[in-house]
PDB file of C-alpha atoms and ligand atoms in Angstrom:
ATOM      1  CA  UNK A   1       0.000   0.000   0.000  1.00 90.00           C
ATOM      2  CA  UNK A   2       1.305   3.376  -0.847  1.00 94.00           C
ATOM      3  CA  UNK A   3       0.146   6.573   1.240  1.00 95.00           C
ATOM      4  CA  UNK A   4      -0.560  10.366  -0.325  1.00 96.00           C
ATOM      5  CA  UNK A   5      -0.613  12.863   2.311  1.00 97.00           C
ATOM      6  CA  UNK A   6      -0.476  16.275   2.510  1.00 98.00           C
ATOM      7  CA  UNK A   7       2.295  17.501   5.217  1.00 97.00           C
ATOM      8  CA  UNK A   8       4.169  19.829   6.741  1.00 97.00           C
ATOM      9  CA  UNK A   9       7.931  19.912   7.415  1.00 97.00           C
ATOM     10  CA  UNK A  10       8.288  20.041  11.409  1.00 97.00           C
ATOM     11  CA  UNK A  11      11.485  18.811  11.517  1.00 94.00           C
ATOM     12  CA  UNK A  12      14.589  16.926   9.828  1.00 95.00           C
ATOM     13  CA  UNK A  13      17.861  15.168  11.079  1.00 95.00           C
ATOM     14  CA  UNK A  14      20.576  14.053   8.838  1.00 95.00           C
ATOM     15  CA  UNK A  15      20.694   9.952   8.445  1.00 95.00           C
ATOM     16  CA  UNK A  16      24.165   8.616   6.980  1.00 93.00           C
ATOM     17  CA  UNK A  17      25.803  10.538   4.639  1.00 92.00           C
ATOM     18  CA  UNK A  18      23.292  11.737   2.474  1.00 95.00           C
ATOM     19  CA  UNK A  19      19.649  10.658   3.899  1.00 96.00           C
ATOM     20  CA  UNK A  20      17.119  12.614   5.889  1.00 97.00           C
ATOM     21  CA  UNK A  21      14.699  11.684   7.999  1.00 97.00           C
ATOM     22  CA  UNK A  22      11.817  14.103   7.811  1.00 97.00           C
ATOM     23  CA  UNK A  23       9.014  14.638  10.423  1.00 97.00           C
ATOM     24  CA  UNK A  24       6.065  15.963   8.864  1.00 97.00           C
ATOM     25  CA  UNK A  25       2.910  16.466  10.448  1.00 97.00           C
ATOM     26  CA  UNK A  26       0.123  15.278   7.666  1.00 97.00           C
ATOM     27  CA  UNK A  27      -3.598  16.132   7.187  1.00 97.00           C
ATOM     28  CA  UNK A  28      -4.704  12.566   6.663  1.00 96.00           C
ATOM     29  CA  UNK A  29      -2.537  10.494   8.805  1.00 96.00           C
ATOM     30  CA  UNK A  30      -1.011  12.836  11.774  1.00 96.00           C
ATOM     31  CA  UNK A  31       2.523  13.043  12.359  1.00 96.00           C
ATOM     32  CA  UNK A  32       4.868  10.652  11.040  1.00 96.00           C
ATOM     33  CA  UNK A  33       8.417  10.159   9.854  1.00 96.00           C
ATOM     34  CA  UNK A  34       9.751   9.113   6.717  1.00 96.00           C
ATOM     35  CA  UNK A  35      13.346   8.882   5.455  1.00 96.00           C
ATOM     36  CA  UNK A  36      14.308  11.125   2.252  1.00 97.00           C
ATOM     37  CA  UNK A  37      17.183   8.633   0.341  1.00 96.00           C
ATOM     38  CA  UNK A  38      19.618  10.984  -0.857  1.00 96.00           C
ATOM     39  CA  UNK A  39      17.844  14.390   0.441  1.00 96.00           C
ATOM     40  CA  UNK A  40      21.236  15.880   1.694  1.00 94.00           C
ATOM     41  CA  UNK A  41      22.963  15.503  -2.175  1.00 93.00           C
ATOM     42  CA  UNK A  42      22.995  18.721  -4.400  1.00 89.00           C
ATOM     43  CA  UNK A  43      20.272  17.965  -7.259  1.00 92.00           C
ATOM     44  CA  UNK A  44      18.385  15.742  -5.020  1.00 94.00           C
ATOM     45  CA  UNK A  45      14.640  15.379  -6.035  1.00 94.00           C
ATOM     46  CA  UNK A  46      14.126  15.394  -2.369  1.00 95.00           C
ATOM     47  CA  UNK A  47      16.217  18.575  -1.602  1.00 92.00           C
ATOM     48  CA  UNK A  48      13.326  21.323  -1.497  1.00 91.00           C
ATOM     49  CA  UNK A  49      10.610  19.022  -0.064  1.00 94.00           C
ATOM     50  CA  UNK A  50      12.841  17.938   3.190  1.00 94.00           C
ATOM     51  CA  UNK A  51      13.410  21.701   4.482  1.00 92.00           C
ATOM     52  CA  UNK A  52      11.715  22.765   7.888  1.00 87.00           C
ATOM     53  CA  UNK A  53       8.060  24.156   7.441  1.00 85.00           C
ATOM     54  CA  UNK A  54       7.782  22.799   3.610  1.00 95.00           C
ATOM     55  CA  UNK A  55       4.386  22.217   2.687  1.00 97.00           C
ATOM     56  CA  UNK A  56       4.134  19.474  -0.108  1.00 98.00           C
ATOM     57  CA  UNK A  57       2.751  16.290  -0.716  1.00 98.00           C
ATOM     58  CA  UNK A  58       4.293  13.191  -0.049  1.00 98.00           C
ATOM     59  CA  UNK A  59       3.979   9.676  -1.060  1.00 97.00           C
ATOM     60  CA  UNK A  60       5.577   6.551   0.695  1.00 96.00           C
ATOM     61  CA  UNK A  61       4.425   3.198   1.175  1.00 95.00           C
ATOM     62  CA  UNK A  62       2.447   2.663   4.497  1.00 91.00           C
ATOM     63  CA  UNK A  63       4.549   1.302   7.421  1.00 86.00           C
ATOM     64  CA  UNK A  64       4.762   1.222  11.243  1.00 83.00           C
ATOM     65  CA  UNK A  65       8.188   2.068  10.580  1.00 85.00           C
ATOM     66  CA  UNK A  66      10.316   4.322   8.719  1.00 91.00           C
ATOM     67  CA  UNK A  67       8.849   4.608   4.781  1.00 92.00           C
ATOM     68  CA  UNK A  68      10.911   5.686   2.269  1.00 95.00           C
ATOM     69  CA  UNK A  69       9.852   8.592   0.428  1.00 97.00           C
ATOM     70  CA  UNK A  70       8.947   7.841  -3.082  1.00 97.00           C
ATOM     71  CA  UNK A  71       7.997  11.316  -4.177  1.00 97.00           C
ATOM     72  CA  UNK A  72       7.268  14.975  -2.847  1.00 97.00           C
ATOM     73  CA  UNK A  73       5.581  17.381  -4.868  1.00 97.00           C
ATOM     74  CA  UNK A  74       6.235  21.031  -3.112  1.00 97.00           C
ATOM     75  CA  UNK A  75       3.317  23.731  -2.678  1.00 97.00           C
ATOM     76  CA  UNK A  76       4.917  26.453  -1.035  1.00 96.00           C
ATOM     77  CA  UNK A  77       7.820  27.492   0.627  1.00 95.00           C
ATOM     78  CA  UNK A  78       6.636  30.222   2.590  1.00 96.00           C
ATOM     79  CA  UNK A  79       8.863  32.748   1.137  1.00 95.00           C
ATOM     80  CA  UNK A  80       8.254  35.822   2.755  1.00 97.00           C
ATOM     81  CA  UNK A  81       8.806  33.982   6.053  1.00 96.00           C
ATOM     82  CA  UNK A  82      11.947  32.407   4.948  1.00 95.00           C
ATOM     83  CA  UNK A  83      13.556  36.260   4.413  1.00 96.00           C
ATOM     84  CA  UNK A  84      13.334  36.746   7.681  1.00 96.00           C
ATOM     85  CA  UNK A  85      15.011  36.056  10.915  1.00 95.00           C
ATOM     86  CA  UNK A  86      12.327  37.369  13.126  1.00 96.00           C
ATOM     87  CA  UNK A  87       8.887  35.204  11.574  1.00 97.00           C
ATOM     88  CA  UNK A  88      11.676  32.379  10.936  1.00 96.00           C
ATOM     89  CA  UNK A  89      12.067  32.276  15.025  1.00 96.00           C
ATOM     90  CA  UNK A  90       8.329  32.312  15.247  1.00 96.00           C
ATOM     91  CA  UNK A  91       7.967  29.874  12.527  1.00 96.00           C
ATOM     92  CA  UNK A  92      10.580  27.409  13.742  1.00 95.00           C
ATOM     93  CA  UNK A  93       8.498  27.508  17.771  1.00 96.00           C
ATOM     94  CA  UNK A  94       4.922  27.158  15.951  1.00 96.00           C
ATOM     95  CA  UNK A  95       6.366  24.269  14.384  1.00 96.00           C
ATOM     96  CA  UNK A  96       7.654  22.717  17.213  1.00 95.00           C
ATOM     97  CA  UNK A  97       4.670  23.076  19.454  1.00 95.00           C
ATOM     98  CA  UNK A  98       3.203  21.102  16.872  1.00 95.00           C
ATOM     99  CA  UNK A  99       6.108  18.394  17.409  1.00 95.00           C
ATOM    100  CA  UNK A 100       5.895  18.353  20.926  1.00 94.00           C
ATOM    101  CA  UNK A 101       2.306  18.614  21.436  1.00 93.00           C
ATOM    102  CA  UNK A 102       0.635  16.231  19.361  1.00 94.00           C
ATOM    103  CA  UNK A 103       0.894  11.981  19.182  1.00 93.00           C
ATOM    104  CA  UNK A 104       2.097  10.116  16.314  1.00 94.00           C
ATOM    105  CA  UNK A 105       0.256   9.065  13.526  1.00 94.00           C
ATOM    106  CA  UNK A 106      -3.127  10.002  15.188  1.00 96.00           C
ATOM    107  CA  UNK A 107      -5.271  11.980  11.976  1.00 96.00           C
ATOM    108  CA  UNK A 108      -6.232  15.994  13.255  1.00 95.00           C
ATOM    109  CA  UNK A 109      -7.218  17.643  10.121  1.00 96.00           C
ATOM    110  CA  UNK A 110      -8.660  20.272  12.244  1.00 94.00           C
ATOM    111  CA  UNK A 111      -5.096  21.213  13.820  1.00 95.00           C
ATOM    112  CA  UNK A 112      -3.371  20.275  10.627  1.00 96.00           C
ATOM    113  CA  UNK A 113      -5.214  23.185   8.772  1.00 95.00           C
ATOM    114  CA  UNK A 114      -4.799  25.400  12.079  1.00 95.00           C
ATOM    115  CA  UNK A 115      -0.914  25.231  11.681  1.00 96.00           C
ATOM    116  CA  UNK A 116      -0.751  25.351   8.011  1.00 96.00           C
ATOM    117  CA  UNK A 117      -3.539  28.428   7.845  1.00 96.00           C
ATOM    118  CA  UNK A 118      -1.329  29.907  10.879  1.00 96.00           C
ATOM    119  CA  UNK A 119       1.941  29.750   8.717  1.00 96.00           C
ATOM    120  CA  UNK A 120       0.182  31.161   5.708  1.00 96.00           C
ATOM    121  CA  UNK A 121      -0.999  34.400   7.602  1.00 95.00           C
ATOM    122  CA  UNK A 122       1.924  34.751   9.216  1.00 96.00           C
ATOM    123  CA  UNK A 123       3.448  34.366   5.576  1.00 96.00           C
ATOM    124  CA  UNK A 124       0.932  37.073   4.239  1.00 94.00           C
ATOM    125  CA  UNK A 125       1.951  39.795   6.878  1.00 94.00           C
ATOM    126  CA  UNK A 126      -0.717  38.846  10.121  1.00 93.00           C
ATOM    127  CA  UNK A 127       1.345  39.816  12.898  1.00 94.00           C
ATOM    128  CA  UNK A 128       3.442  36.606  14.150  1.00 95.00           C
ATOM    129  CA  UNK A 129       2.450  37.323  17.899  1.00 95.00           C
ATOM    130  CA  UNK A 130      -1.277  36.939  17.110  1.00 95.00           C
ATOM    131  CA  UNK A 131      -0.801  33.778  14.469  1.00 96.00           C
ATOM    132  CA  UNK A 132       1.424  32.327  17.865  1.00 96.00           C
ATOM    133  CA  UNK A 133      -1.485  33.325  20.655  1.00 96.00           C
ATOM    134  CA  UNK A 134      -3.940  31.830  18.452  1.00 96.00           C
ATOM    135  CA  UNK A 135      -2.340  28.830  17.824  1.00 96.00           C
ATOM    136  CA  UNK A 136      -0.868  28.723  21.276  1.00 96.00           C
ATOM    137  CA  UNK A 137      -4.961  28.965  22.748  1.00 96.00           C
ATOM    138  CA  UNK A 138      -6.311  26.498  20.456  1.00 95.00           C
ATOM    139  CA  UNK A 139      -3.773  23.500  20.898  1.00 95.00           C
ATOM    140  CA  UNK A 140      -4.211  23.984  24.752  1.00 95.00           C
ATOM    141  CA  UNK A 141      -8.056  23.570  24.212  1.00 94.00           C
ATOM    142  CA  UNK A 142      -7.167  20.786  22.117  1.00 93.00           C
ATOM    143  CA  UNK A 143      -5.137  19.421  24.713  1.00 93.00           C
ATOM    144  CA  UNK A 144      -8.013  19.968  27.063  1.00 95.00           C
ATOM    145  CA  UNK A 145      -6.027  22.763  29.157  1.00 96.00           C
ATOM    146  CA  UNK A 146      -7.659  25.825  27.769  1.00 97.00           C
ATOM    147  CA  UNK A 147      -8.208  29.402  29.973  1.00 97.00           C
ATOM    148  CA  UNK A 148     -11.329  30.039  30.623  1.00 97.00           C
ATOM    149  CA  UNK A 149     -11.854  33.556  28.771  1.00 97.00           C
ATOM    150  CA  UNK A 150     -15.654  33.758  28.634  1.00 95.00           C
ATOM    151  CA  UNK A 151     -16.406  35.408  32.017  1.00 96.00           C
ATOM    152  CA  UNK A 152     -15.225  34.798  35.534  1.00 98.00           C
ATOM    153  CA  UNK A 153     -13.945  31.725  36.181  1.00 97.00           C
ATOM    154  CA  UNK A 154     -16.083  31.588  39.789  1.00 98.00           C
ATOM    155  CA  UNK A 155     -19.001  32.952  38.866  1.00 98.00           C
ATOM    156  CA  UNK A 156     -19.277  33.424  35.024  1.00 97.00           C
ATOM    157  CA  UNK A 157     -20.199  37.406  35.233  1.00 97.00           C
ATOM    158  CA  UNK A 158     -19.409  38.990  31.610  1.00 96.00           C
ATOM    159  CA  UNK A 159     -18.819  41.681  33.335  1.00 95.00           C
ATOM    160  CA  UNK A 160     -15.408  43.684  33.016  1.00 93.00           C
ATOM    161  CA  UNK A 161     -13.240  44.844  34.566  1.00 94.00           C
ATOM    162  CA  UNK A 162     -11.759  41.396  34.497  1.00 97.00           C
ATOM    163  CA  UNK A 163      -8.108  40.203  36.167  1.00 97.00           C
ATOM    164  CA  UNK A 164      -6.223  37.239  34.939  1.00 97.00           C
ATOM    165  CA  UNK A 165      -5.633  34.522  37.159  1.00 97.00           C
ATOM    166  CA  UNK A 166      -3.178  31.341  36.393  1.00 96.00           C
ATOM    167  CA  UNK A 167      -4.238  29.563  39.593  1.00 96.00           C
ATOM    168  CA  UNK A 168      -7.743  30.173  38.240  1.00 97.00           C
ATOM    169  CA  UNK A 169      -6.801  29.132  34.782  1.00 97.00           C
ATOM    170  CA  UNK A 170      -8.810  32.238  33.228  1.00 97.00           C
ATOM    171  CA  UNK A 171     -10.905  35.642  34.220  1.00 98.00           C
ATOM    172  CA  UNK A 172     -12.263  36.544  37.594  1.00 98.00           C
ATOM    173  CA  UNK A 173     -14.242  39.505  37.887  1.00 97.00           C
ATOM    174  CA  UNK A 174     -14.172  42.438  40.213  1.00 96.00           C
ATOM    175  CA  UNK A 175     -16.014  40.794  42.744  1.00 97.00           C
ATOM    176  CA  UNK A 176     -13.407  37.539  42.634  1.00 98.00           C
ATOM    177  CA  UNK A 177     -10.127  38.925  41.808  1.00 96.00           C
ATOM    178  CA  UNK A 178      -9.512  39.120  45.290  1.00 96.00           C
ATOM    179  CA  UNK A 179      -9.175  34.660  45.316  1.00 97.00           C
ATOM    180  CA  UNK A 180      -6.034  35.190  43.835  1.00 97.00           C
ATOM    181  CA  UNK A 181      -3.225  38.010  45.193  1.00 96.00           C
ATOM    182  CA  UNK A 182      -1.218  37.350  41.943  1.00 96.00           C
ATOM    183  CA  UNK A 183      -4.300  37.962  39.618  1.00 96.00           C
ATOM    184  CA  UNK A 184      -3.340  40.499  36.850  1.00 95.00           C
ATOM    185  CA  UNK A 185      -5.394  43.285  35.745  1.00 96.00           C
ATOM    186  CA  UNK A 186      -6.244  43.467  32.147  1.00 96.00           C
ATOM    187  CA  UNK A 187      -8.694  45.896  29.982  1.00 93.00           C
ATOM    188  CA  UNK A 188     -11.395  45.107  28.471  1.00 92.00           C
ATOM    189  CA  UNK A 189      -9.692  45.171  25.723  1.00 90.00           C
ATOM    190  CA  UNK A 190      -7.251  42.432  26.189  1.00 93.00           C
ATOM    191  CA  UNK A 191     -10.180  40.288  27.711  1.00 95.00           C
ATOM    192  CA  UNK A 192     -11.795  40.290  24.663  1.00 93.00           C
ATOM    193  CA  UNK A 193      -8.769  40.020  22.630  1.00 93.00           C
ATOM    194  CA  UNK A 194      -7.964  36.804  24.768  1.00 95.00           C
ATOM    195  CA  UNK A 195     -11.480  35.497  23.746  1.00 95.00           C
ATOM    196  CA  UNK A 196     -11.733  35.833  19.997  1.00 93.00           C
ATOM    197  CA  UNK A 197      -8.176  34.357  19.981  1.00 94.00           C
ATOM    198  CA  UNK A 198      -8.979  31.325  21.379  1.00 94.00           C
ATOM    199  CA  UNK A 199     -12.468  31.075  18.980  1.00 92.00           C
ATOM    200  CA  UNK A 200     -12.117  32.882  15.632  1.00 87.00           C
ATOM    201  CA  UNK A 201     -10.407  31.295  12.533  1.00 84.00           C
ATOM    202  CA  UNK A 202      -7.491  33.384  11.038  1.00 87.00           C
ATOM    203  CA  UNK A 203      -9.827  34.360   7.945  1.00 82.00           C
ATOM    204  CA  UNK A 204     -12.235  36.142  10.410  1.00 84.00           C
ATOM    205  CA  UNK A 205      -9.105  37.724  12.186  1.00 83.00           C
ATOM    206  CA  UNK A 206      -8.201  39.886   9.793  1.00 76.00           C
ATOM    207  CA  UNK A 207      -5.353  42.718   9.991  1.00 78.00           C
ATOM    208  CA  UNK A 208      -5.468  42.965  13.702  1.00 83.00           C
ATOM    209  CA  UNK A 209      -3.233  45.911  15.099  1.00 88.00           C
ATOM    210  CA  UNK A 210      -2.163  44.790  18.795  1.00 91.00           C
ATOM    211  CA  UNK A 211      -0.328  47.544  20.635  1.00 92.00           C
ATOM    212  CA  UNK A 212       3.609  46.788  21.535  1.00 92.00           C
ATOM    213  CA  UNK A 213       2.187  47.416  25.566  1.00 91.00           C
ATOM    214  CA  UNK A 214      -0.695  45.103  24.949  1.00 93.00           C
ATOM    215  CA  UNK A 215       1.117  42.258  23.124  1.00 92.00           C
ATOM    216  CA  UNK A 216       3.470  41.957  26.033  1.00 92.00           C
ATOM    217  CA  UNK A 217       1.308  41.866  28.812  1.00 93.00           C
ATOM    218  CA  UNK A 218      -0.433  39.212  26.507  1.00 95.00           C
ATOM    219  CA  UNK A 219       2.639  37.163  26.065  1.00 93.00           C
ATOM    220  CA  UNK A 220       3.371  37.477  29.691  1.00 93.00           C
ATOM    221  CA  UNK A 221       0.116  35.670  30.443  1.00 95.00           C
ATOM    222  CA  UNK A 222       0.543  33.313  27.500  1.00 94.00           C
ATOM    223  CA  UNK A 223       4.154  32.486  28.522  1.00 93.00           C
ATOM    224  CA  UNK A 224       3.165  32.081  32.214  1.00 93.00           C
ATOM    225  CA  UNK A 225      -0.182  30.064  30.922  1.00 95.00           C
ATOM    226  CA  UNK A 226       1.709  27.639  28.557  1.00 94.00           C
ATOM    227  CA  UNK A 227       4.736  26.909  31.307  1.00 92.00           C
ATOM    228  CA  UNK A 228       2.247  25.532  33.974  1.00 93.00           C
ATOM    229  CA  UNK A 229      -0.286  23.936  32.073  1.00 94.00           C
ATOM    230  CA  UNK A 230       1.198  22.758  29.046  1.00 92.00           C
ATOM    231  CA  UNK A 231       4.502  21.351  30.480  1.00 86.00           C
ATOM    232  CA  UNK A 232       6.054  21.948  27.152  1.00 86.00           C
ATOM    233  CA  UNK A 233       9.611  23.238  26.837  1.00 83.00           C
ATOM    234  CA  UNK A 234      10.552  24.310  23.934  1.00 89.00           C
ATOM    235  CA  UNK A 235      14.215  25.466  22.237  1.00 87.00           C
ATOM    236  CA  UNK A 236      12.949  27.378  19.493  1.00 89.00           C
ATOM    237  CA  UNK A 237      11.276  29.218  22.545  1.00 89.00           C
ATOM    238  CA  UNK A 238      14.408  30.855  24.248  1.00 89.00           C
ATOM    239  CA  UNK A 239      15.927  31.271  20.575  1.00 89.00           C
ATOM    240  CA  UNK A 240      12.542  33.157  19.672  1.00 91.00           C
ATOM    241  CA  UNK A 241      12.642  35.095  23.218  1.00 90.00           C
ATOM    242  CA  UNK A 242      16.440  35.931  23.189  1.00 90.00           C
ATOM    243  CA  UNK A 243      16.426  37.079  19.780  1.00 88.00           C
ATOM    244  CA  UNK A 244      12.844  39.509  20.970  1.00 86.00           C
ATOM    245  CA  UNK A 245      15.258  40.340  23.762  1.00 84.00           C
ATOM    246  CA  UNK A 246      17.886  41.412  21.446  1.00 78.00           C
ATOM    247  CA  UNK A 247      15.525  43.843  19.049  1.00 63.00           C
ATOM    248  CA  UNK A 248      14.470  45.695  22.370  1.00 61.00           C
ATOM    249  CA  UNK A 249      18.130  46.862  23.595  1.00 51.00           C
TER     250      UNK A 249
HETATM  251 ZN1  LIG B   1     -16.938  36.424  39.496  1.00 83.19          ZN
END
């Protein structure tokens, strides 16, 4: 039997002298593995397809194991992103919160077309910090972990002003704020911006403009969010936050 799947690039490791193996994370079978023959030779039919975040299609014959590649036809390259050191950073941790955070060959079209929409708007000019926040909010409610962003957390009031509260996992309103000392204030604004992040699909986004003061006191809950509940730890995450680092001196 020979698979087609459309895939993503996550990641790739050199094999021998001249082989890859490539992770990609596919729409119709999850993420998987399969080993490019020859990938690391100049000319290689293989070359373009086995780069990180690739999107192509790829056919190898179905295995538990390692398949070999047979052929990869390429369908973008993500070029604006690729000029860049900056969206590369964010490009390279979106991609590996993919590789961390989801199982092996276990089908999520759904998050499939989250990562690859993600990449694409990031590609087109969206800001990177939204494309991350959104992504970052919908794995965790994939992974069952999600804030809780619509109301106070106690008693559900809509009603702002709202803090943000990790012990909480999500809002508390003026009359709750006070179960939680380390609860951080934010506007209305940022509650709501919280909220359509974690609902609305990148097409219904739009060209949001987020305020350098706002995106950081959103990354700061993010970062703190992610670290507790998620357990992930990611590389690409202190390369992407040292490099930030380095643009605000
Ligand atoms: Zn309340």
């Amino acid at each position: 039997m020979i698979d087609k799947a459309e895939g993503l690039v996550l990641r790739t490791v050199v094999y021998g002298e001249s082989n890859k193996i490539i992770t990609l994370l596919t729409r119709e079978y999850g993420k998987l593995a399969v080993m490019a023959r020859g990938a690391k030779k100049p000319g290689s039919r293989f070359n373009a397809a086995s780069q990180p975040f690739i999107r192509a299609v790829y056919v190898y014959p179905r295995s538990r194991g390692l398949g070999q590649l047979k052929s990869a036809d390429v369908i973008t390259g993500y070029s604006n992103i690729r000029q860049d050191v900056f969206l590369m950073a964010y490009a390279m941790y979106v991609l590996e919160l993919a590789d961390k955070a989801l199982d092996e060959r276990v089908p999520q079209p759904a998050l499939y077309d989250l990562f690859v929409d993600g990449l694409e708007a990031m590609d087109e000019g969206l800001d990177p910090d939204v494309v991350s926040f959104i992504i970052e909010l919908r794995l965790l409610r994939h992974l069952g972990i999600a804030p809780h962003l619509n109301g106070c957390t106690v008693c559900g009031s809509a009603e702002a002003p709202f803090a943000f509260s990790l012990s909480h996992g999500g809002l508390l309103c003026k009359r709750h704020r006070h179960e939680d000392e380390h609860a951080v204030y934010v506007t209305e604004a940022v509650a709501k911006m919280l909220y359509v992040f974690s609902v609305y699909d990148f097409s219904r986004i739009g060209k949001v403009e987020v305020k350098p003061e706002t995106k950081r006191l959103l990354r700061q809950i993010m970062d703190a969010y992610m670290e507790r509940y998620s357990g992930l730890r990611l590389r690409s995450k202190r390369v992407l936050d040292q490099l930030l680092n380095l643009g605000d001196d």
